[in-house]
Amino acid sequence: MKIVAIGRNYADHIAELKNEVPDEPVIFFKPDTAVLRNNEPFYYPEYTNDVHHEVELILRISREGKNIDPKFAHKYYDAIGLGIDFTARDLQAKAKAKGLPWTLAKGFNGSAPISEFLPLTEFTDLQNINFRLDVNGETRQQGNSKMMMNSFDDIIAYISKFITLKKGDVIFTGTPEGVGPVKIGDRLEGYVEDKKLLDFEVK
């Protein structure tokens, strides 16, 4: 199973980080060792002092495909969940300054908590899904799938031009504005619509 992630897919998030608006989706990977399941705690790593939360809708790929036409992309995923793309912002800034990849800033152990998945049948409109992240009971990030610059189907079609998608792969679809640091002792709760899918602590 691989994790393919999309960067800079919400205009307000691009603006808050003062990044350039990309012409095409920005793609990066997280290894399977980044995954945290079942609301396991996130242990703050010693090699960074600036870990930020980035909440995202995630897709579960249900069949193998490559060079997928956007109009058929909906046939290649069967469920939606919630994930946190933890980012070591200090490591990322250092890499960006040198024009180097973000791998260590994005792919470190435990950097991808993911929730259980909800079948597509639970959603009436995939282009209108609300989600949010609360930290210590305070809402930090709120988003809706209609705010995405690249839709679920467009993301799948684009990735599959270069990388074969396989059953069980997970796609992180980008984060809305409101990213910020976490600290030891924080409690993170993530919701899709009114369903709490994430609830874990930073230790």
Short mmCIF file of C-alpha atoms in Angstrom, two decimals:
data_model
loop_
_atom_site.label_atom_id
_atom_site.label_comp_id
_atom_site.label_asym_id
_atom_site.label_seq_id
_atom_site.Cartn_x
_atom_site.Cartn_y
_atom_site.Cartn_z
CA MET A 1 0.00 0.00 0.00
CA LYS A 2 1.27 3.42 -0.87
CA ILE A 3 0.20 6.88 0.18
CA VAL A 4 0.08 9.46 -2.59
CA ALA A 5 -0.53 13.00 -1.36
CA ILE A 6 -1.58 16.20 -3.09
CA GLY A 7 -0.07 19.52 -2.08
CA ARG A 8 -1.49 23.00 -2.68
CA ASN A 9 -5.03 21.96 -3.58
CA TYR A 10 -6.86 24.71 -1.65
CA ALA A 11 -6.35 28.33 -2.69
CA ASP A 12 -6.62 29.75 0.85
CA HIS A 13 -3.98 27.34 2.12
CA ILE A 14 -1.64 28.31 -0.74
CA ALA A 15 -2.12 31.94 0.25
CA GLU A 16 -1.49 31.39 3.96
CA LEU A 17 1.87 29.73 3.22
CA LYS A 18 2.68 32.30 0.53
CA ASN A 19 3.25 29.59 -2.07
CA GLU A 20 2.86 29.87 -5.81
CA VAL A 21 -0.34 28.51 -7.35
CA PRO A 22 0.71 25.37 -9.25
CA ASP A 23 -0.21 24.74 -12.89
CA GLU A 24 -0.64 21.03 -12.14
CA PRO A 25 -1.24 19.01 -8.96
CA VAL A 26 1.76 18.80 -6.64
CA ILE A 27 2.46 15.15 -5.79
CA PHE A 28 4.47 13.66 -2.93
CA PHE A 29 4.61 10.35 -1.09
CA LYS A 30 4.43 9.13 2.46
CA PRO A 31 5.69 5.61 3.23
CA ASP A 32 3.45 3.01 4.86
CA THR A 33 5.51 3.44 8.05
CA ALA A 34 3.99 6.92 8.37
CA VAL A 35 0.52 5.48 8.99
CA LEU A 36 -1.12 5.61 12.41
CA ARG A 37 -4.40 3.72 12.74
CA ASN A 38 -7.09 3.24 15.37
CA ASN A 39 -6.44 6.64 16.96
CA GLU A 40 -3.00 5.64 18.18
CA PRO A 41 -1.15 8.58 19.77
CA PHE A 42 1.26 10.67 17.75
CA TYR A 43 4.70 10.83 19.39
CA TYR A 44 6.42 14.13 18.76
CA PRO A 45 9.78 13.39 17.09
CA GLU A 46 13.02 14.74 18.52
CA TYR A 47 14.44 15.98 15.20
CA THR A 48 11.91 18.78 14.73
CA ASN A 49 10.53 21.65 16.77
CA ASP A 50 7.71 22.67 14.45
CA VAL A 51 5.21 19.94 13.53
CA HIS A 52 2.04 21.28 11.89
CA HIS A 53 -1.33 19.60 11.44
CA GLU A 54 -2.88 19.44 7.97
CA VAL A 55 -6.29 17.72 7.93
CA GLU A 56 -7.39 16.15 4.65
CA LEU A 57 -10.07 14.01 3.07
CA ILE A 58 -8.53 10.73 1.97
CA LEU A 59 -9.59 8.24 -0.70
CA ARG A 60 -9.25 4.46 -0.64
CA ILE A 61 -8.39 2.99 -4.02
CA SER A 62 -10.49 -0.09 -4.81
CA ARG A 63 -9.00 -1.41 -8.06
CA GLU A 64 -5.82 -1.22 -10.10
CA GLY A 65 -5.62 1.42 -12.78
CA LYS A 66 -3.34 3.57 -14.89
CA ASN A 67 -4.01 6.27 -17.48
CA ILE A 68 -7.51 6.58 -16.04
CA ASP A 69 -9.90 8.90 -17.85
CA PRO A 70 -11.46 11.46 -15.45
CA LYS A 71 -14.97 10.33 -16.41
CA PHE A 72 -14.17 6.80 -15.20
CA ALA A 73 -12.13 7.79 -12.13
CA HIS A 74 -15.10 7.37 -9.78
CA LYS A 75 -14.91 3.63 -10.39
CA TYR A 76 -11.46 3.40 -8.82
CA TYR A 77 -12.22 4.41 -5.23
CA ASP A 78 -14.89 3.10 -2.90
CA ALA A 79 -14.53 4.98 0.38
CA ILE A 80 -13.57 8.30 1.96
CA GLY A 81 -11.90 8.92 5.29
CA LEU A 82 -9.94 11.57 7.16
CA GLY A 83 -6.21 11.89 7.54
CA ILE A 84 -3.64 14.21 9.08
CA ASP A 85 -0.61 15.13 7.00
CA PHE A 86 1.75 15.99 9.83
CA THR A 87 4.51 18.19 8.45
CA ALA A 88 7.83 19.09 10.07
CA ARG A 89 7.67 22.68 8.90
CA ASP A 90 11.26 23.50 9.93
CA LEU A 91 12.62 20.57 7.92
CA GLN A 92 10.40 21.50 4.99
CA ALA A 93 11.57 25.12 5.02
CA LYS A 94 15.20 23.99 5.02
CA ALA A 95 14.57 21.66 2.07
CA LYS A 96 12.64 24.32 0.13
CA ALA A 97 15.42 26.86 0.62
CA LYS A 98 17.86 24.46 -1.05
CA GLY A 99 15.44 23.28 -3.73
CA LEU A 100 15.45 19.77 -2.26
CA PRO A 101 12.61 17.23 -1.83
CA TRP A 102 10.31 17.40 1.21
CA THR A 103 10.57 13.68 1.96
CA LEU A 104 11.85 13.85 5.53
CA ALA A 105 9.46 16.69 6.42
CA LYS A 106 6.42 14.75 5.21
CA GLY A 107 7.27 11.06 5.47
CA PHE A 108 8.63 10.57 8.96
CA ASN A 109 7.27 7.80 11.21
CA GLY A 110 3.73 8.46 12.40
CA SER A 111 3.19 11.44 10.12
CA ALA A 112 -0.04 10.06 8.59
CA PRO A 113 -2.81 9.27 11.08
CA ILE A 114 -5.78 7.92 9.13
CA SER A 115 -9.33 7.17 10.18
CA GLU A 116 -11.69 4.38 9.34
CA PHE A 117 -13.23 4.72 5.89
CA LEU A 118 -16.84 5.54 5.06
CA PRO A 119 -18.34 3.90 1.95
CA LEU A 120 -19.27 6.24 -0.88
CA THR A 121 -22.91 5.27 -0.38
CA GLU A 122 -22.92 7.40 2.79
CA PHE A 123 -22.39 10.57 0.76
CA THR A 124 -25.08 12.25 -1.34
CA ASP A 125 -22.69 14.67 -3.07
CA LEU A 126 -18.94 14.06 -3.27
CA GLN A 127 -18.45 17.68 -4.33
CA ASN A 128 -19.96 18.94 -1.06
CA ILE A 129 -18.34 17.14 1.88
CA ASN A 130 -17.65 19.16 5.03
CA PHE A 131 -14.75 18.26 7.29
CA ARG A 132 -12.87 19.87 10.15
CA LEU A 133 -10.14 19.48 12.75
CA ASP A 134 -10.49 20.51 16.40
CA VAL A 135 -7.44 20.89 18.64
CA ASN A 136 -8.20 20.87 22.36
CA GLY A 137 -11.86 21.50 21.58
CA GLU A 138 -11.19 24.51 19.34
CA THR A 139 -11.82 24.31 15.60
CA ARG A 140 -8.56 24.96 13.75
CA GLN A 141 -9.35 23.87 10.20
CA GLN A 142 -12.58 23.66 8.24
CA GLY A 143 -12.95 22.62 4.63
CA ASN A 144 -15.35 21.38 2.00
CA SER A 145 -14.55 19.24 -1.02
CA LYS A 146 -16.06 21.88 -3.31
CA MET A 147 -13.16 24.18 -2.35
CA MET A 148 -10.60 21.84 -3.92
CA MET A 149 -8.79 23.14 -6.98
CA ASN A 150 -8.53 19.58 -8.32
CA SER A 151 -11.48 17.24 -7.72
CA PHE A 152 -11.22 13.64 -6.53
CA ASP A 153 -11.65 12.37 -10.09
CA ASP A 154 -9.12 14.81 -11.54
CA ILE A 155 -6.59 13.84 -8.88
CA ILE A 156 -6.96 10.13 -9.62
CA ALA A 157 -6.72 10.69 -13.37
CA TYR A 158 -3.60 12.86 -13.01
CA ILE A 159 -1.73 10.52 -10.66
CA SER A 160 -2.55 7.49 -12.80
CA LYS A 161 -0.87 9.05 -15.84
CA PHE A 162 2.47 8.57 -14.06
CA ILE A 163 1.89 6.05 -11.27
CA THR A 164 -0.22 2.90 -11.37
CA LEU A 165 -2.76 2.94 -8.56
CA LYS A 166 -3.42 -0.35 -6.78
CA LYS A 167 -6.17 -1.64 -4.53
CA GLY A 168 -5.56 -0.45 -0.95
CA ASP A 169 -3.59 2.66 -1.88
CA VAL A 170 -4.59 5.85 -0.07
CA ILE A 171 -4.71 9.33 -1.57
CA PHE A 172 -4.47 12.46 0.59
CA THR A 173 -6.37 15.16 -1.31
CA GLY A 174 -4.97 18.38 0.19
CA THR A 175 -5.58 20.59 3.20
CA PRO A 176 -7.62 23.78 3.67
CA GLU A 177 -6.35 26.89 5.43
CA GLY A 178 -5.73 27.00 9.17
CA VAL A 179 -2.69 24.74 9.46
CA GLY A 180 -0.68 25.28 12.60
CA PRO A 181 1.64 23.73 15.17
CA VAL A 182 0.82 20.96 17.60
CA LYS A 183 2.46 20.36 20.96
CA ILE A 184 2.75 17.53 23.43
CA GLY A 185 -0.51 17.16 25.33
CA ASP A 186 -2.75 18.33 22.48
CA ARG A 187 -5.89 16.36 21.65
CA LEU A 188 -6.89 16.25 17.98
CA GLU A 189 -10.42 15.42 16.87
CA GLY A 190 -11.37 15.16 13.20
CA TYR A 191 -14.85 15.13 11.70
CA VAL A 192 -16.38 14.36 8.33
CA GLU A 193 -19.78 16.04 8.41
CA ASP A 194 -21.04 15.20 11.92
CA LYS A 195 -19.08 11.96 12.32
CA LYS A 196 -16.00 11.99 14.54
CA LEU A 197 -13.43 9.86 12.74
CA LEU A 198 -10.21 10.90 14.50
CA ASP A 199 -9.60 11.37 18.23
CA PHE A 200 -6.02 11.03 19.48
CA GLU A 201 -3.35 12.73 21.56
CA VAL A 202 0.10 14.13 20.91
CA LYS A 203 2.64 12.62 23.30
#
